[in-house]
Short mmCIF file of C-alpha atoms in Angstrom, two decimals:
data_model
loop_
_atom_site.label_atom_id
_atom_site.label_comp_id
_atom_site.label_asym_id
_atom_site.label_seq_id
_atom_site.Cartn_x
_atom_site.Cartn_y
_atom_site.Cartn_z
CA UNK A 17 0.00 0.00 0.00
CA UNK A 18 1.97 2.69 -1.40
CA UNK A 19 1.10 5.93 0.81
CA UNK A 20 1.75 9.85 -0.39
CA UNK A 21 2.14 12.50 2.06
CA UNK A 22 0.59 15.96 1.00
CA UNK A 23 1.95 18.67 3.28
CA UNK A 24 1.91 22.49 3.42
CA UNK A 25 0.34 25.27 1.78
CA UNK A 26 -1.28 24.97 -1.38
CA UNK A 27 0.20 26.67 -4.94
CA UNK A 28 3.20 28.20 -3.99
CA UNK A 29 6.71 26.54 -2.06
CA UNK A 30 9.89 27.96 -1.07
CA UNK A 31 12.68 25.68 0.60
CA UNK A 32 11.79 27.49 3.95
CA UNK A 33 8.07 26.47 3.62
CA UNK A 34 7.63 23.59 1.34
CA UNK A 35 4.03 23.23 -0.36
CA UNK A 36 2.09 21.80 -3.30
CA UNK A 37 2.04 22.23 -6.43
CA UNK A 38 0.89 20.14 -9.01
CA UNK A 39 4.63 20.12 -10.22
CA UNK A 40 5.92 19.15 -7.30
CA UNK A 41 3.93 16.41 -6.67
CA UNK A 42 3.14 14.98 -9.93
CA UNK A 43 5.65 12.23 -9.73
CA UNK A 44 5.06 11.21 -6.45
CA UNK A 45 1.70 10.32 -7.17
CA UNK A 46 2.50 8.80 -10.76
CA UNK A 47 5.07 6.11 -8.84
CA UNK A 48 2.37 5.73 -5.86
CA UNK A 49 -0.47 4.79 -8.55
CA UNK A 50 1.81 2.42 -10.12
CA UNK A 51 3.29 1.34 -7.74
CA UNK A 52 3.97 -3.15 -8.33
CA UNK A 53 1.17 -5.14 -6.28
CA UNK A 54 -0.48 -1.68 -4.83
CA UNK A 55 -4.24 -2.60 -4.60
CA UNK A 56 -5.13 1.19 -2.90
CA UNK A 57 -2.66 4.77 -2.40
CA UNK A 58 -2.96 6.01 1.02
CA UNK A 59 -2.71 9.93 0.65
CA UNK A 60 -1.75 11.54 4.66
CA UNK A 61 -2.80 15.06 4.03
CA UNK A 62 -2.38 18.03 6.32
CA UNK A 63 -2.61 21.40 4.00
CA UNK A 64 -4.75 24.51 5.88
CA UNK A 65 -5.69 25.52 2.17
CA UNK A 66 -4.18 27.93 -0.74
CA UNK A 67 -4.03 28.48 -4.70
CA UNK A 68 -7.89 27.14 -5.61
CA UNK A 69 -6.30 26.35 -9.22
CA UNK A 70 -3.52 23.98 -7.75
CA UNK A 71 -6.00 22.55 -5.18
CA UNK A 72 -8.16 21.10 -8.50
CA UNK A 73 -5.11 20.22 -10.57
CA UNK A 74 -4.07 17.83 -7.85
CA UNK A 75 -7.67 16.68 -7.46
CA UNK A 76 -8.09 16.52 -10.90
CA UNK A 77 -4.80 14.09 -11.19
CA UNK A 78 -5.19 11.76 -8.06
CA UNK A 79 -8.93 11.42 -9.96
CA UNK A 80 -7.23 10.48 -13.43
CA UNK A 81 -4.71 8.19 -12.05
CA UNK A 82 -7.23 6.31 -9.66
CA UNK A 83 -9.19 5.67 -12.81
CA UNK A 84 -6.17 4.64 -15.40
CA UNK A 85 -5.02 2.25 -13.05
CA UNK A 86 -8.53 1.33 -11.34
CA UNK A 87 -6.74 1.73 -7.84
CA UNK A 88 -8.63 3.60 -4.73
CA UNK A 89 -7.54 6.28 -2.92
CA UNK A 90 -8.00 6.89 0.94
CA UNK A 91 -6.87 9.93 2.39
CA UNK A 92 -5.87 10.39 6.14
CA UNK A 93 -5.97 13.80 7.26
CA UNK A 94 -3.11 14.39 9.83
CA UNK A 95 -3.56 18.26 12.20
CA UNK A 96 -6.08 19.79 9.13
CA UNK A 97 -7.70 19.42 5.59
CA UNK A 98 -9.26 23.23 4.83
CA UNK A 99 -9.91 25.05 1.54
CA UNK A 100 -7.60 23.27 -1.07
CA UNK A 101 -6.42 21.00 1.19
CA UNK A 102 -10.23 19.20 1.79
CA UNK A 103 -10.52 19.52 -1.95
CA UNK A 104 -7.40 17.21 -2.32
CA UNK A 105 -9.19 14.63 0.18
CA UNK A 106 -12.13 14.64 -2.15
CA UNK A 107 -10.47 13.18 -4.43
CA UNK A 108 -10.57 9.72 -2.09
CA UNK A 109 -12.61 6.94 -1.93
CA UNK A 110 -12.85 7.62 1.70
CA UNK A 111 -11.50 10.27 4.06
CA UNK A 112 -10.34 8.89 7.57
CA UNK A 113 -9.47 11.50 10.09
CA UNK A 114 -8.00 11.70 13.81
CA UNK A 115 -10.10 12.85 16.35
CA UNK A 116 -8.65 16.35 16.44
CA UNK A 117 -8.31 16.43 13.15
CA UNK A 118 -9.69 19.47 11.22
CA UNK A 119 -11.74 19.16 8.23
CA UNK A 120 -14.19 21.71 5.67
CA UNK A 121 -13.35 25.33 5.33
CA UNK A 122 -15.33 25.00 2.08
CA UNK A 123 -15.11 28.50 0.72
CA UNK A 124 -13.11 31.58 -0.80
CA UNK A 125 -10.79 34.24 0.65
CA UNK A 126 -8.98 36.85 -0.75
CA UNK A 127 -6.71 39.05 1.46
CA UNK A 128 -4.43 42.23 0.73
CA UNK A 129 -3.30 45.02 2.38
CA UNK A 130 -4.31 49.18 2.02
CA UNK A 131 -1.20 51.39 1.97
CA UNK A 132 -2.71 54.29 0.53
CA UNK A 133 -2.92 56.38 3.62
CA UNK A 134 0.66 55.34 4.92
CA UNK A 135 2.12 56.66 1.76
CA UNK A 136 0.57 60.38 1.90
CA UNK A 137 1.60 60.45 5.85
CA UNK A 138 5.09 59.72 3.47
CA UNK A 139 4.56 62.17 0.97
CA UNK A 140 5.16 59.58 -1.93
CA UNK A 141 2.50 59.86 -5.16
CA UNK A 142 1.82 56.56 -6.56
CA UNK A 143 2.22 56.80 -10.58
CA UNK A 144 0.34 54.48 -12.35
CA UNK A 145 0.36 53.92 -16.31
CA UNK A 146 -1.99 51.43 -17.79
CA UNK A 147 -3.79 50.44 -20.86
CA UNK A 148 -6.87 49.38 -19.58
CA UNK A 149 -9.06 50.86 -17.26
CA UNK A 150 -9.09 48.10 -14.93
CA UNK A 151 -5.86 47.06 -14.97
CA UNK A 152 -4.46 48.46 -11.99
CA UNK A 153 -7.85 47.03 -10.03
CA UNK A 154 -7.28 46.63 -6.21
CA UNK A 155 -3.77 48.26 -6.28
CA UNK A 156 -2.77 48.11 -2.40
CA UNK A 157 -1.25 51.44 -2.97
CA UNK A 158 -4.25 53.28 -4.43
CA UNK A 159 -7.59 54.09 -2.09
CA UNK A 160 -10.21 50.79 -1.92
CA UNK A 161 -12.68 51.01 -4.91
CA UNK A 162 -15.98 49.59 -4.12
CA UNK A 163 -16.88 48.64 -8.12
CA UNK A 164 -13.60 47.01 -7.83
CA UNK A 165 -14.21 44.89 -4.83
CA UNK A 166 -17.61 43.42 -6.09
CA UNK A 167 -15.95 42.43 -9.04
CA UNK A 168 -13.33 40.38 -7.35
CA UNK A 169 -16.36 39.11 -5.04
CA UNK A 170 -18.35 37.55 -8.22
CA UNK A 171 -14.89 35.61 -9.38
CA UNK A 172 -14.89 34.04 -5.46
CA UNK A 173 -18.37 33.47 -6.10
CA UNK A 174 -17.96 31.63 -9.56
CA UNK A 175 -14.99 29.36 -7.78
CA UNK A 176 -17.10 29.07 -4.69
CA UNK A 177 -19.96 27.69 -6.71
CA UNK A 178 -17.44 25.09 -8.23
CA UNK A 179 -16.08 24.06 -4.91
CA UNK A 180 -19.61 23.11 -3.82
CA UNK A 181 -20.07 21.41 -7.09
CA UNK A 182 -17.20 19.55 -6.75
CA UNK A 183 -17.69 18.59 -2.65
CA UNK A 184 -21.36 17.47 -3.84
CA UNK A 185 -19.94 15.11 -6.79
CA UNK A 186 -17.67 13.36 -4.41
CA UNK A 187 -19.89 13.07 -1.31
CA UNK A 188 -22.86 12.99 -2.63
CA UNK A 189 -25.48 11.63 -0.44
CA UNK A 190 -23.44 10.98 1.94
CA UNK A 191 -23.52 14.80 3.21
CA UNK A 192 -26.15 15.71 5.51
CA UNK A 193 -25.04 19.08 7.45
CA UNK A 194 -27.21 22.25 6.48
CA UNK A 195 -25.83 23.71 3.20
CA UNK A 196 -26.03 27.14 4.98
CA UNK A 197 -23.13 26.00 7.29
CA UNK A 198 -21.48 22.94 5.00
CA UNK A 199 -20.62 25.52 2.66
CA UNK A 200 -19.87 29.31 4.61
CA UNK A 201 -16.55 28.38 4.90
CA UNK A 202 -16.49 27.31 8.64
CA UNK A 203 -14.65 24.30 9.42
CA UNK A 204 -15.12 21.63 12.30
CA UNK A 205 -13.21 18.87 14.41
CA UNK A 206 -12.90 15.47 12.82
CA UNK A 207 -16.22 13.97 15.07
CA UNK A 208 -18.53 17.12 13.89
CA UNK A 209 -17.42 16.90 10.37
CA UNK A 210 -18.30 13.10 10.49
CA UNK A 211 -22.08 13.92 11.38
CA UNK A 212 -21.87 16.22 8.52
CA UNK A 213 -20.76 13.81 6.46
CA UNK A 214 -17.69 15.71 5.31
CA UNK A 215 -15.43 12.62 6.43
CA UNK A 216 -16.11 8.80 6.83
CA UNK A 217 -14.87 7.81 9.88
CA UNK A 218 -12.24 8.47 12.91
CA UNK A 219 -9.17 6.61 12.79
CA UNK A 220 -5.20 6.65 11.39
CA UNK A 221 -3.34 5.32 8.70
CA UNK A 222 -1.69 2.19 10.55
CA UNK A 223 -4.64 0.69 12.16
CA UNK A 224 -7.02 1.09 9.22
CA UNK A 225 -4.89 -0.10 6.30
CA UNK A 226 -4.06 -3.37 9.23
CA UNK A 227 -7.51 -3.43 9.51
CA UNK A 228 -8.44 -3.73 5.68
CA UNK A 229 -5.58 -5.31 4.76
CA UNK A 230 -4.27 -7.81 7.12
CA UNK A 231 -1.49 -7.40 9.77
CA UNK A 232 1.24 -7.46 7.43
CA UNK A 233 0.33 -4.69 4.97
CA UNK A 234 3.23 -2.71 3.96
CA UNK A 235 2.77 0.99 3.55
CA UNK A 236 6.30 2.59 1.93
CA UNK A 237 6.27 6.49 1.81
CA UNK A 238 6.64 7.38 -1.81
CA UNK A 239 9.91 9.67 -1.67
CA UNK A 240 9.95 12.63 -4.49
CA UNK A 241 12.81 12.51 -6.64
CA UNK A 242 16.19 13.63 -6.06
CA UNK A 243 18.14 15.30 -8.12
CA UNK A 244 21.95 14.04 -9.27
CA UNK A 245 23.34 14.77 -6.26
CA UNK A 246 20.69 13.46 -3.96
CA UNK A 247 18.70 16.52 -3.17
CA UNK A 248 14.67 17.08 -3.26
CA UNK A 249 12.81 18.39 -6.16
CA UNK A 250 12.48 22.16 -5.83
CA UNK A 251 8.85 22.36 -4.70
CA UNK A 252 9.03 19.21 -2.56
CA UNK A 253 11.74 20.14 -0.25
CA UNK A 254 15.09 21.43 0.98
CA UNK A 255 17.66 22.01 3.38
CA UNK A 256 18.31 25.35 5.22
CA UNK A 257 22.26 24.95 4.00
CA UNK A 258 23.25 28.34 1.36
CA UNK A 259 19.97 29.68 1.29
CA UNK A 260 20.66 33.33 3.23
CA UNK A 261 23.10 33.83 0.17
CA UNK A 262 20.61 33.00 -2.51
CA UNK A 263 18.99 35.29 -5.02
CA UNK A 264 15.31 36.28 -3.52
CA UNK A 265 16.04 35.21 -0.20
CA UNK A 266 13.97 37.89 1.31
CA UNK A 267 10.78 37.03 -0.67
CA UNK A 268 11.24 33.65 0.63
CA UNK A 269 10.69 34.68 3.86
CA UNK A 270 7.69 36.68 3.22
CA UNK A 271 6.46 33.95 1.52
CA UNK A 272 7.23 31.37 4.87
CA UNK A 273 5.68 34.53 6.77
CA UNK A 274 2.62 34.43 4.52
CA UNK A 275 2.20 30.31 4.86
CA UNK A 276 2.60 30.82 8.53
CA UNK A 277 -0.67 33.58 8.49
CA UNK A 278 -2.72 30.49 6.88
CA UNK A 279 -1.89 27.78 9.01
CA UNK A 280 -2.58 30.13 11.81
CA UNK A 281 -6.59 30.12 11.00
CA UNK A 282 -6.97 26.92 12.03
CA UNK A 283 -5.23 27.59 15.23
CA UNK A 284 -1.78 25.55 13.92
#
């Protein structure tokens, strides 16, 4: 029983804070689905959420591969499965989950900052030269425009609607929470989130696969591939070693400090 683990924010990964991508996990889950004498892929998730796009490439590929190779997927949520990262565990057969596991958060959010205040206290003029009206639309450096923000609302809205779509298709009946909660974005604790029907059952990876499979199921951790000289796949991971002298070392930390805000919703 080959098993995958999915960790870290969704769309974007820096060898401070390691994430997914579709391109960094691709391979992983190619070798896991055909993997010699695997009758299932165990996927351990624990992702608070991110990129919605990246979120339904994976889905989209752990769906394709289960079919081509007519293998099931089980997902085991580890500290939290929110946003993206529940979207990924839709894309299992079945969704086991420890009892403080966290699991839903099925909604948008969009976040920014306003600077335009902080930069007349300055005295600095923001110049701004476009071709297209809307171009420069929700500039953090220009005053908030309220035709602006309702346009950005209707795009959450659109990818909103597919999210429920998509949570509907997998679960179907099986989801029996009030839609007015299911779907406002709030998330719950593994037992709550069972009665809703957002996950099958309590449990971890060890004792279930046992369970299903007999006592002496193996369960290797697919490893992502390593480059020449043995190092991760940018994407997938990386040491600490050389990186203060690297180019953009600074926007890797806003990045890690960025990851760190999202994880922080859910109280991690």
């Amino acid at each position: 029983m080959p098993v995958v683990r999915l960790t870290g924010v969704i769309g974007f990964s820096t060898p401070l804070r390691p994430g997914i991508t579709l391109a960094s996990v691709a391979k992983v889950l190619e070798r896991a689905f055909t993997w010699r004498n695997g009758r299932a892929v165990a996927l351990v998730i624990n992702s608070p959420g991110g990129s919605a796009v990246q979120s339904h490439l994976v889905y989209n590929r752990i769906r394709q591969l289960s079919a081509e190779n007519e293998r099931p997927v089980i997902a085991f949520v580890e500290d939290v499965a929110a946003s993206g990262g529940y979207m990924i565990a839709c894309a299992a057969d079945e969704i086991v989950a420890d009892p403080s596991s966290i699991a839903g958060s099925i909604g948008v959010i969009g976040a920014s900052f306003g600077f335009a205040k902080l930069i007349e206290k300055l005295g600095v003029e923001r110049r701004i030269y476009t071709s297209g009206v809307n171009k420069a639309m929700l500039d953090p450096f220009l005053p908030e425009n309220p035709e602006h923000v309702e346009r950005l609302k209707a795009i959450q809205d659109d990818i909103h609607a597919s999210f429920i779509d998509l949570v509907k298709s997998r679960r179907g009946k099986k989801l029996n929470g009030p839609e007015s909660a299911l779907f406002s974005g709030e998330y719950w604790a593994a037992r709550k989130a069972m009665e809703f029907g957002l996950i099958d059952r309590i449990g971890d990876l060890r004792t279930t696969l046992r369970e299903r499979y007999g006592e002496k199921v193996e369960m290797p951790l697919v490893s992502p591939p390593r480059s020449l000289f043995g190092r991760t796949t940018p994407g997938v991971g990386a040491g600490l070693e050389g990186l203060i002298e690297r180019p953009g070392f600074s926007d890797e930390i806003v990045s890690s400090l960025e990851a760190r805000a999202i994880w922080a919703r859910y109280g991690l």
